[in-house]
Short mmCIF file of C-alpha atoms (C1' of nucleotides) in Angstrom, two decimals:
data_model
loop_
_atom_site.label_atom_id
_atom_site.label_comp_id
_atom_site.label_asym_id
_atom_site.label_seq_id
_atom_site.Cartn_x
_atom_site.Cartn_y
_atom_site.Cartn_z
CA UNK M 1 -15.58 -92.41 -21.49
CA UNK M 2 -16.29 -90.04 -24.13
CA UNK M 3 -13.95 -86.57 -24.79
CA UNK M 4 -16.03 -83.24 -22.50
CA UNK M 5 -16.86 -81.52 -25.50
CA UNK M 6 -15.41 -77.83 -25.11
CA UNK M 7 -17.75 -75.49 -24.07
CA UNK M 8 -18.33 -77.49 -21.39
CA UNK M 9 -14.93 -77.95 -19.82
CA UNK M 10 -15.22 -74.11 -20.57
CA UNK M 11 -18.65 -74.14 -18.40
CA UNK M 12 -17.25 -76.32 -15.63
CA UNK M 13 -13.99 -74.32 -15.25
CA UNK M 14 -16.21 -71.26 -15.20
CA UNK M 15 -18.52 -72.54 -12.47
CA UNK M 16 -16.00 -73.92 -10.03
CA UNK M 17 -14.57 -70.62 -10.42
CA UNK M 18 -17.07 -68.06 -9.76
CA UNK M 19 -18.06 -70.48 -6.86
CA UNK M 20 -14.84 -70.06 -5.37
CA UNK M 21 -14.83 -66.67 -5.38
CA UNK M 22 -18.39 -66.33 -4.53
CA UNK M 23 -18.00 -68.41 -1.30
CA UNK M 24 -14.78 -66.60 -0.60
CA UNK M 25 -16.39 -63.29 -0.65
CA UNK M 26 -19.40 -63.99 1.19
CA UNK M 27 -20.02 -63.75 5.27
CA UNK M 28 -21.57 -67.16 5.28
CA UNK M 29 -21.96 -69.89 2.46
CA UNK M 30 -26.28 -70.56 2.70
CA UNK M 31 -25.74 -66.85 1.49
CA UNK M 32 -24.54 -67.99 -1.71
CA UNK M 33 -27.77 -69.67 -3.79
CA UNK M 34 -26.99 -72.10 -6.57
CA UNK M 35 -28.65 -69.55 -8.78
CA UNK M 36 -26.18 -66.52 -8.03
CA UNK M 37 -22.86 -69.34 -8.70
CA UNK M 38 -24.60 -69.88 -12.59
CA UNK M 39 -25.28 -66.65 -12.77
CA UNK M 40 -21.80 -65.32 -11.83
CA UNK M 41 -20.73 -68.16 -14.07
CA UNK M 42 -22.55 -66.78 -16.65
CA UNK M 43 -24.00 -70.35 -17.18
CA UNK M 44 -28.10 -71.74 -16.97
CA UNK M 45 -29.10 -73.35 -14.08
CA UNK M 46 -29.09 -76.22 -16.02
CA UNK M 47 -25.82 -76.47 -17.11
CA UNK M 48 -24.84 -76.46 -13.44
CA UNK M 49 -27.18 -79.21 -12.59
CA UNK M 50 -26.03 -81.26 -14.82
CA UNK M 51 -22.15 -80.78 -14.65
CA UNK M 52 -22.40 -81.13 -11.01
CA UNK M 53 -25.47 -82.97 -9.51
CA UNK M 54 -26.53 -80.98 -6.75
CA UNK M 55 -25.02 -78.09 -4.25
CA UNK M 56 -22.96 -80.80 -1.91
CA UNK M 57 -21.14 -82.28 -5.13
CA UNK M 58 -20.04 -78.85 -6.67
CA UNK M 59 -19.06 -77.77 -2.81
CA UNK M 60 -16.67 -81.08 -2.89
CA UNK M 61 -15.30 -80.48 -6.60
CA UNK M 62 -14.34 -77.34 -5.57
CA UNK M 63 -12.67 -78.03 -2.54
CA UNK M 64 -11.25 -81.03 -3.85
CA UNK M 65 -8.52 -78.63 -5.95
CA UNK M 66 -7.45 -77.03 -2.33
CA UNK M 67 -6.95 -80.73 -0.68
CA UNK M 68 -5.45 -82.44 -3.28
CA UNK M 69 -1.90 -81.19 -2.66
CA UNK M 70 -2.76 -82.17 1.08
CA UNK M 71 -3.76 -85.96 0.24
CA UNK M 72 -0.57 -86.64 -1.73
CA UNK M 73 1.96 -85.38 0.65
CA UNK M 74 -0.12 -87.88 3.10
CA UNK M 75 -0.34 -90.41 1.22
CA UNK M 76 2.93 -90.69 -0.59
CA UNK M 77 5.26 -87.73 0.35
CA UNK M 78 8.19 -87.11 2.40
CA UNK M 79 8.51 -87.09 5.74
CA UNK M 80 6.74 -85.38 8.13
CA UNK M 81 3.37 -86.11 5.92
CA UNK M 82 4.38 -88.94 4.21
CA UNK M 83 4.47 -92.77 5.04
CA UNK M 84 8.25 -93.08 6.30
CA UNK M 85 7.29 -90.84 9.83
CA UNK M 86 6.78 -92.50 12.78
CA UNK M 87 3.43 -92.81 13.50
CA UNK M 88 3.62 -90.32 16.50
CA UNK M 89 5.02 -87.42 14.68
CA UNK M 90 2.66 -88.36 11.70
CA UNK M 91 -0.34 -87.40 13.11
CA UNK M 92 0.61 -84.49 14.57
CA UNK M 93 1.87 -83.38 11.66
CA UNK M 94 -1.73 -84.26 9.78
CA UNK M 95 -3.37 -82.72 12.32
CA UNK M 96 -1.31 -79.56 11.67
CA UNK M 97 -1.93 -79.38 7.79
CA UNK M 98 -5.40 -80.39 8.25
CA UNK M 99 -5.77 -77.03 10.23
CA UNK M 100 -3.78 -74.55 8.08
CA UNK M 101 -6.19 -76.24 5.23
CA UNK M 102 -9.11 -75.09 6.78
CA UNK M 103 -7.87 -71.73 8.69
CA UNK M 104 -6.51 -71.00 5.07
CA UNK M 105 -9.54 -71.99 3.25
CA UNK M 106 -12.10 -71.01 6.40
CA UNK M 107 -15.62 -70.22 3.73
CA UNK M 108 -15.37 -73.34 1.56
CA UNK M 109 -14.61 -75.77 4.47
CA UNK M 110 -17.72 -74.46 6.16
CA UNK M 111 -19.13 -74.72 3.20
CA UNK M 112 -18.51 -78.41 3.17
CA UNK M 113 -19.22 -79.31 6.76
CA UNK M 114 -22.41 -77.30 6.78
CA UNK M 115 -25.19 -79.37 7.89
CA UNK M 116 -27.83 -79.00 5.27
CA UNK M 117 -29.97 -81.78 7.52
CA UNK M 118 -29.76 -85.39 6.44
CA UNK M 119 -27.66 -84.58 3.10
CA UNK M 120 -24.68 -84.06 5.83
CA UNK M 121 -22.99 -86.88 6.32
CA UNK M 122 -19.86 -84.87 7.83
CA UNK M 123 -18.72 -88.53 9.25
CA UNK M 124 -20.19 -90.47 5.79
CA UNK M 125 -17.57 -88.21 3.18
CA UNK M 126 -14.88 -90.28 1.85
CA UNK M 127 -12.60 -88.16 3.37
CA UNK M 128 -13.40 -87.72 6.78
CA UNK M 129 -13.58 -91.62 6.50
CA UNK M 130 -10.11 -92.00 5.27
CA UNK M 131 -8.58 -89.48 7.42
CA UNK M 132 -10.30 -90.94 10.14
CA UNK M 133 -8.88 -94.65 9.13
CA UNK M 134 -5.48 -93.20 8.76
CA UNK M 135 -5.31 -91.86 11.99
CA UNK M 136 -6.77 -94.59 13.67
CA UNK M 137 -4.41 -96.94 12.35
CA UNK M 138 -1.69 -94.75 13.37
CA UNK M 139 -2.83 -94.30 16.83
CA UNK M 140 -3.64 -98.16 17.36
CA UNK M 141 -0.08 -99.10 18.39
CA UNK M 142 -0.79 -96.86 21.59
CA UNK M 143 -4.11 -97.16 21.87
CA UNK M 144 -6.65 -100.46 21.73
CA UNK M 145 -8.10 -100.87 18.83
CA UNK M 146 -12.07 -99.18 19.53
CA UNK M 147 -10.25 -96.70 21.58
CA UNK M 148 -8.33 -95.93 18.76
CA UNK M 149 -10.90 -94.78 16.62
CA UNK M 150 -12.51 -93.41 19.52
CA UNK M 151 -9.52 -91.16 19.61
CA UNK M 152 -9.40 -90.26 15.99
CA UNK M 153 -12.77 -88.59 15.82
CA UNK M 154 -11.83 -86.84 19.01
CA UNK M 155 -8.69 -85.61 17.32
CA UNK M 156 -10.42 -84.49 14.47
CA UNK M 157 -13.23 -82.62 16.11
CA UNK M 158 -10.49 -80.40 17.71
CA UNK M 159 -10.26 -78.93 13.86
CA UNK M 160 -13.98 -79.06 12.72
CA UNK M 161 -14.26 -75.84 10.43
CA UNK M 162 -16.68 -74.31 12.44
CA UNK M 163 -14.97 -74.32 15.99
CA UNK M 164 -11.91 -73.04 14.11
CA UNK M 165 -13.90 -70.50 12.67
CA UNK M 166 -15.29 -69.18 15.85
CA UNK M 167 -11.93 -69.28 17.71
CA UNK M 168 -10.87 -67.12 14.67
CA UNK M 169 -13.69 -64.65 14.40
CA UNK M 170 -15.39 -64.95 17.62
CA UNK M 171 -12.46 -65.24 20.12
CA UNK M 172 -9.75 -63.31 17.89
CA UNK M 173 -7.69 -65.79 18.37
CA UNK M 174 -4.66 -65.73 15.67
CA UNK M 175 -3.93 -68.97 13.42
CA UNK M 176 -0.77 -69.51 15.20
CA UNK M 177 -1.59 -69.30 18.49
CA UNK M 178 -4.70 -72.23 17.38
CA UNK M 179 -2.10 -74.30 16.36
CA UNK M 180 -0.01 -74.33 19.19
CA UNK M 181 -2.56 -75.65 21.40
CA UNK M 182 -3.35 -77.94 19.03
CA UNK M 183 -0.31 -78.99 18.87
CA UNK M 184 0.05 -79.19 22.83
CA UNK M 185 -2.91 -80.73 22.89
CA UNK M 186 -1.93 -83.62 20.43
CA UNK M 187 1.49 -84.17 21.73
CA UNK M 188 -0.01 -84.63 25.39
CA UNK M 189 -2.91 -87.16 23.98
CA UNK M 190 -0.52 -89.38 22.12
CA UNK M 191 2.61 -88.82 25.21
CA UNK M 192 1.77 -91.38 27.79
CA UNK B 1 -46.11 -59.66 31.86
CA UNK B 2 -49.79 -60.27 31.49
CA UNK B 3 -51.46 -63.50 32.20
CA UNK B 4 -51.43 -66.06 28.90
CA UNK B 5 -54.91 -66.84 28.23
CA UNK B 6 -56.32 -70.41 28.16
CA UNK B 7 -56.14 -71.18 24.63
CA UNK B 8 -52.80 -69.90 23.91
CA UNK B 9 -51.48 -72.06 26.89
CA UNK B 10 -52.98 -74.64 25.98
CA UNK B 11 -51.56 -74.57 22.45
CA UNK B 12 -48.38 -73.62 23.42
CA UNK B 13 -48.14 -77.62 25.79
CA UNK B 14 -49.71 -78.69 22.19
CA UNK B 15 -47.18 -77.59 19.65
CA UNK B 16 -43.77 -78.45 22.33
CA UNK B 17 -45.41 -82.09 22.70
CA UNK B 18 -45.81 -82.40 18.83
CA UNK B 19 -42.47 -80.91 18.21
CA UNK B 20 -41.00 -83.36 20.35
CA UNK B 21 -42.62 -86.10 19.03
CA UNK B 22 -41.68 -85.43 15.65
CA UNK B 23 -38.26 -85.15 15.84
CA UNK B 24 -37.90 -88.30 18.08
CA UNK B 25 -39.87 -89.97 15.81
CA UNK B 26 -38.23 -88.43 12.35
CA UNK B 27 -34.77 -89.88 11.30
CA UNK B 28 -33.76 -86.41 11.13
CA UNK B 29 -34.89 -82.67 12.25
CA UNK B 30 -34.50 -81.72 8.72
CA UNK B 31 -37.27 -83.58 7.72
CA UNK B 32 -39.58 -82.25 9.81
CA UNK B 33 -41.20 -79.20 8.87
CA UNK B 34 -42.84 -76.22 10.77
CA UNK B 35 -46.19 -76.92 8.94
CA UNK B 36 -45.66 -80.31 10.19
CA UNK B 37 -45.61 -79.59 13.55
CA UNK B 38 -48.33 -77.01 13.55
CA UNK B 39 -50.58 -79.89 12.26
CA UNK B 40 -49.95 -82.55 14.54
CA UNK B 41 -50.21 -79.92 17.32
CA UNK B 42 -53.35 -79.13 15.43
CA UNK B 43 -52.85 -75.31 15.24
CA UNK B 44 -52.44 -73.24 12.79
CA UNK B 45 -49.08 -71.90 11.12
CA UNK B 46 -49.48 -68.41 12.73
CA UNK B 47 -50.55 -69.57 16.30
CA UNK B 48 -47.02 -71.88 15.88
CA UNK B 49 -44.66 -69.03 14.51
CA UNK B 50 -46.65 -66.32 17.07
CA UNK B 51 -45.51 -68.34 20.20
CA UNK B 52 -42.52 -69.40 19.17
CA UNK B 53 -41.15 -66.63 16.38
CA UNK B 54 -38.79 -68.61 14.60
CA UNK B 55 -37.63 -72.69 14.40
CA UNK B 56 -34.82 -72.48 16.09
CA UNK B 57 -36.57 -70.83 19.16
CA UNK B 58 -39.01 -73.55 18.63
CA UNK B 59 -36.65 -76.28 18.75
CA UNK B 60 -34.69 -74.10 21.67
CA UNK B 61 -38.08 -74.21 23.99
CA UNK B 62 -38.60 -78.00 23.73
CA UNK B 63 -34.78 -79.00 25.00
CA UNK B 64 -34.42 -76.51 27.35
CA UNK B 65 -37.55 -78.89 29.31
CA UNK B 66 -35.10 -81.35 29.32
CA UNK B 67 -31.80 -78.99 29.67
CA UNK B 68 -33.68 -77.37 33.18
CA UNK B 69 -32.88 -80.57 35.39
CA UNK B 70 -29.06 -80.31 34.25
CA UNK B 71 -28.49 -77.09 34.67
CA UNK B 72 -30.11 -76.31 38.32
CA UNK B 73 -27.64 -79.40 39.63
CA UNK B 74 -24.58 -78.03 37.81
CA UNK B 75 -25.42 -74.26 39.06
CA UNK B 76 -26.75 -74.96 42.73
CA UNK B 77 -27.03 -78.96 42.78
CA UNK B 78 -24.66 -81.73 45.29
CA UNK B 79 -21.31 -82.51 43.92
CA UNK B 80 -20.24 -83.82 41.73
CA UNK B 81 -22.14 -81.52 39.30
CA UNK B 82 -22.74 -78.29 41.92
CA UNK B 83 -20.22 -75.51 42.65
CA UNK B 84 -19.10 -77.85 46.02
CA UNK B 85 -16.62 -79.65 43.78
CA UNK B 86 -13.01 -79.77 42.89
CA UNK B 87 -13.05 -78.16 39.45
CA UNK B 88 -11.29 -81.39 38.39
CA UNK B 89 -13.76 -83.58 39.19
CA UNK B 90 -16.88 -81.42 38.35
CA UNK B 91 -15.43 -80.61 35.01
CA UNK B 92 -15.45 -84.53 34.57
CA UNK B 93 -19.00 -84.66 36.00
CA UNK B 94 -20.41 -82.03 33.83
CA UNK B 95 -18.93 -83.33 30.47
CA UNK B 96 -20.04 -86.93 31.62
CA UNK B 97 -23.90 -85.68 31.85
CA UNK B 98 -23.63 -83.56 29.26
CA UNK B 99 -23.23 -86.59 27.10
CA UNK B 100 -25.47 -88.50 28.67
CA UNK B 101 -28.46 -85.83 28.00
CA UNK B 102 -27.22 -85.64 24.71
CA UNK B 103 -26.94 -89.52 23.76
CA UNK B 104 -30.31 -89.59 25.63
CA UNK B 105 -32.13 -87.31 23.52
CA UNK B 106 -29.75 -87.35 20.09
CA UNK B 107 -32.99 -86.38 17.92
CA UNK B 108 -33.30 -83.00 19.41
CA UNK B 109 -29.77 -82.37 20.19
CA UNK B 110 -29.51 -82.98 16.22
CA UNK B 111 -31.91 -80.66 15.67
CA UNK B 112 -30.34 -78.43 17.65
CA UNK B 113 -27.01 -78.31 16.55
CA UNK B 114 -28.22 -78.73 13.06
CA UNK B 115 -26.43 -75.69 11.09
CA UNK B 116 -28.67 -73.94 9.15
CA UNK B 117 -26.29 -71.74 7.68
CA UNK B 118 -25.55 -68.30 9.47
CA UNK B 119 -28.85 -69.57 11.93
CA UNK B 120 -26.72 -72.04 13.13
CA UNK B 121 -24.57 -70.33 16.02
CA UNK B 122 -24.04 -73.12 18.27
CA UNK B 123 -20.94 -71.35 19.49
CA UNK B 124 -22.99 -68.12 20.21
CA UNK B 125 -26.08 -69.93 21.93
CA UNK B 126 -26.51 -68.71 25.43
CA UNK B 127 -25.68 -72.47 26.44
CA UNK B 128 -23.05 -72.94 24.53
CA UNK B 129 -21.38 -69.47 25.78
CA UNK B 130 -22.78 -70.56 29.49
CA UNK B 131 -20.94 -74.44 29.74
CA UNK B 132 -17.68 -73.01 27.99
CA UNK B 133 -17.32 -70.20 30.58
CA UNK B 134 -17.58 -72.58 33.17
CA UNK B 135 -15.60 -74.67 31.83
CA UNK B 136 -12.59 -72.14 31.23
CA UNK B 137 -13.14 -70.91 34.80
CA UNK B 138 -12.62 -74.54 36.40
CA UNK B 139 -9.36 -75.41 34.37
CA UNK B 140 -7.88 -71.83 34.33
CA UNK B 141 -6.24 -73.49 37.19
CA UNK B 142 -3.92 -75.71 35.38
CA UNK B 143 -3.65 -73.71 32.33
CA UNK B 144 -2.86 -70.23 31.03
CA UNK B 145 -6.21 -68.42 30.24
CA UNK B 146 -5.93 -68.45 26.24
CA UNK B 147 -4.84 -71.90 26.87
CA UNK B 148 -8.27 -72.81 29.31
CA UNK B 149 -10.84 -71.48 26.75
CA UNK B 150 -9.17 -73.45 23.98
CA UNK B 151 -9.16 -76.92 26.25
CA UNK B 152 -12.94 -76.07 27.28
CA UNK B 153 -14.13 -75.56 23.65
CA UNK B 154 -11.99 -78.91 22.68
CA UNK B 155 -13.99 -80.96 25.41
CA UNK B 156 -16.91 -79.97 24.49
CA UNK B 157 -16.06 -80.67 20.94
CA UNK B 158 -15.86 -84.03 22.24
CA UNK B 159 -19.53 -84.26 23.02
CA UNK B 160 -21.11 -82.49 19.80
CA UNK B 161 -24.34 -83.99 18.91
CA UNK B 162 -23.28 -85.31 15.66
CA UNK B 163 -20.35 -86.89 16.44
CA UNK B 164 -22.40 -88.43 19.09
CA UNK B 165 -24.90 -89.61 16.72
CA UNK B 166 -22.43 -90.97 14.50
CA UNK B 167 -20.70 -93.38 16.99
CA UNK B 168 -23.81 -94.87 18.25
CA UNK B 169 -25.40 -95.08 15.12
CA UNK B 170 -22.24 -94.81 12.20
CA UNK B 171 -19.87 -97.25 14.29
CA UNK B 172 -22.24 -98.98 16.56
CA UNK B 173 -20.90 -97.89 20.04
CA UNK B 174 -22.63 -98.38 22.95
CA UNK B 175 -23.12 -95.58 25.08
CA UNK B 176 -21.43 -96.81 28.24
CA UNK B 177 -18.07 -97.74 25.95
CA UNK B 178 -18.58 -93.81 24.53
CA UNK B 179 -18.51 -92.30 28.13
CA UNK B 180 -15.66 -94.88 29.36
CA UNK B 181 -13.55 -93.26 26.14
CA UNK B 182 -14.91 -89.58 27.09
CA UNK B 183 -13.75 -90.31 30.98
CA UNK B 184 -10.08 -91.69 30.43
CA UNK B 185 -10.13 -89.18 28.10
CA UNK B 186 -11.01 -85.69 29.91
CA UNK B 187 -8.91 -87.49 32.93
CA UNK B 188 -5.89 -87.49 30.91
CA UNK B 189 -6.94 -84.06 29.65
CA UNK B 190 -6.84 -82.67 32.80
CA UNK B 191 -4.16 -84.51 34.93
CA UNK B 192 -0.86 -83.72 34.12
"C1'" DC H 1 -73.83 -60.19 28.74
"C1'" DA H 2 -71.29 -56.83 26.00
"C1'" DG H 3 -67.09 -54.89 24.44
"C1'" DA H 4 -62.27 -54.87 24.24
"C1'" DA H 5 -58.19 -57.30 24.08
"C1'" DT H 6 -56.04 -61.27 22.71
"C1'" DA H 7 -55.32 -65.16 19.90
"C1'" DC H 8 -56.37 -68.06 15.83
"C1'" DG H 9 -55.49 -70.11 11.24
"C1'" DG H 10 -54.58 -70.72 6.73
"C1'" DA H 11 -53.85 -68.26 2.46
"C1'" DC H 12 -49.92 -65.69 0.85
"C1'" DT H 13 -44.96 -64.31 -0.05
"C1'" DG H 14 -40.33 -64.95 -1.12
"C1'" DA H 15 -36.47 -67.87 -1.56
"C1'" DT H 16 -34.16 -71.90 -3.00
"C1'" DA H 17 -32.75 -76.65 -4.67
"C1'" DG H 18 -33.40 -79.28 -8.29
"C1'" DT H 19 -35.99 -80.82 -13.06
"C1'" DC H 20 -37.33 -80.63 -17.89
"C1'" DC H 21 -37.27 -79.93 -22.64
"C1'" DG H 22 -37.15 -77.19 -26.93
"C1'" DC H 23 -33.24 -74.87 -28.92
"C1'" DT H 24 -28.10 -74.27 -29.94
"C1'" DT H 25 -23.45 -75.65 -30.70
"C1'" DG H 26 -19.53 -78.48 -31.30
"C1'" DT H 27 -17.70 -82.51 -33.67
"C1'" DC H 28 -16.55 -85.54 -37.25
"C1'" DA H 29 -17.11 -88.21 -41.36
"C1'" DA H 30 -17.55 -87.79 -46.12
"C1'" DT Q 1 -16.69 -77.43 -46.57
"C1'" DT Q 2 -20.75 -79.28 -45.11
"C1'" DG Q 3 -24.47 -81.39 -42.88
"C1'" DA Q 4 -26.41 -84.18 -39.53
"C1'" DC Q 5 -26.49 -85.76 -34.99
"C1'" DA Q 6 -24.90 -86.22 -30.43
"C1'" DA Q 7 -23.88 -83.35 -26.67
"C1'" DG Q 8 -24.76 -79.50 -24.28
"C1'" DC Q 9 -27.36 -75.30 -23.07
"C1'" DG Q 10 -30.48 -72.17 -20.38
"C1'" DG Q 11 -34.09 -70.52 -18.08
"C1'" DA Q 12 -38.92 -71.33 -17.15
"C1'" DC Q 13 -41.09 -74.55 -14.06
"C1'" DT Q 14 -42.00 -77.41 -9.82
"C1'" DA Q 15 -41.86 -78.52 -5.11
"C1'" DT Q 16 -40.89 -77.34 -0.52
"C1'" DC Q 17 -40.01 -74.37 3.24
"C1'" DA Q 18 -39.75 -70.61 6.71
"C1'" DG Q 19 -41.98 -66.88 7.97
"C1'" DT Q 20 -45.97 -62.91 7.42
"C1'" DC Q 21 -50.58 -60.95 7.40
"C1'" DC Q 22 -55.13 -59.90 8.50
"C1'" DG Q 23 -60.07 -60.91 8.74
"C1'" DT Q 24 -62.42 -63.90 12.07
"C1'" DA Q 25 -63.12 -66.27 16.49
"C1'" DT Q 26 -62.36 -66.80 21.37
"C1'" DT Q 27 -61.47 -65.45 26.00
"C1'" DC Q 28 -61.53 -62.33 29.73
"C1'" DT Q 29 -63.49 -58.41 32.53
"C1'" DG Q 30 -66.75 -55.61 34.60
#
DNA sequence: CAGAATACGGACTGATAGTCCGCTTGTCAA
DNA sequence: TTGACAAGCGGACTATCAGTCCGTATTCTG
């Protein structure tokens, strides 16, 4: 693997930047055209293209910066997040983060889950797939094991971006109120 | 209302048959475009978008054929779907057909639900709006009102197209072990 | 059968994701 | 410092759609 040459870590910075802010700013994300990110940028077409692949890709890098803190308190930090929590209180807890995520970061996470037809793949991305694992492994002391996953999706569709979204701008609903009956709602699906 | 003249009835039956043939046939909606479906109806591009005024109301018209059996049992139909019906029950009945309509016909449900970007409004589609109130109304029973329209929008998270599509499909499920997972879980849902 | 109202169809527009390639710039060895 | 070459750049270009427009054709009515 060869050193990025300067002007483009320069480029890339710039791009995941101005998408950011571009997607933050606008109403909805098909607004924002892969043309108006390199031109806000202040980068060719090209150079986007080839730093990033295609529109899904560049939607992921730049999301990737607002999950990462997420993944490693998951994966390997303390307690509730982390490993050493009992599996009940775990994924509640991821449940929980995985919402304030996406209330907090409401126009990228749309973004992401928008279906742009086949390209999708909502249930394909690496992440859903590991969350999902995760939480299906957690859940499969309870729960058989096909139930189990049966139970993660359903757990996870409670915070899809776009229901959150609509409970936020279509039903005024406030963040906190969303996440206490979510967190109702997950306490009485893993209580037996 | 005048009367619709021959030939624009009878290309009206043409384009919803195409349409519907092309997205059961298609892997996914995306792929199949308006010119498409104004060709294998035979018509021309203007007759399609004349009748029909957009995609969406396109793709609206040909599932609401197969929506119309559903809905006249759940508004005036025999329990356990009609308004004779514990709310309990009937909100088990009603999110038991809905997924059976939608695992029945997952092509155009896909299409449906398919976000186009800011088109994509599944949570302000008349139907949407429609199943949700009811929904709220028959567990505002057992839970606060805030509390009901959150539950009703989580069932019917449950039963979202894709997620659908993606368990059948993505994990293999067959549809009878999906609706056994859907009933124990909307029972436990709903009895406290 | 004629004339008006209605509908037809496909060329046209505008927008957008993604490609291509001649030109520019950074890097590094001498 | 320099010069040559790899790496990167940018924007014109292509392909693909949804949706519009309007001259022409069809259907209905009396």
């Amino acid at each position: 693997m060869q050193e990025e040459r300067a002007d483009a870590a320069r480029n890339r910075k710039a791009i995941l930047e101005a998408a950011d802010n571009l997607f933050a700013i606008s109403d909805s994300p098909s607004e924002v055209s892969m043309d108006d990110i390199a031109h806000a940028a202040g980068v060719g077409k090209g150079t986007l293209f080839r730093r990033f692949g295609d529109r899904r890709n560049l939607i992921q890098q730049v999301y990737a910066v607002r999950l990462a803190p997420l993944r490693e308190q998951i994966e390997s930090g303390p307690p509730p997040l982390g490993p050493d929590t009992p599996p009940r209180e775990r994924v509640s807890a991821i449940i929980d983060a995985i919402a304030v995520v996406k209330l907090d970061n409401a126009h990228l996470m749309l973004a992401l889950e928008e279906g742009t037809g086949p390209t999708n793949g909502l249930y394909e991305s690496a992440d859903y797939v590991a969350v999902h694992g995760l939480l299906r492994d957690l859940v499969a002391g309870k729960f058989g094991k096909s139930r189990a996953s049966w139970i993660a999706h359903s757990l996870l569709a409670n915070v899809r971006a776009d229901l959150l979204g609509h409970l936020v701008k279509g039903e005024g609903m406030s963040h906190s109120n969303i996440r206490s009956n979510l967190r109702d709602f997950v306490a009485h699906t893993l209580d037996y």
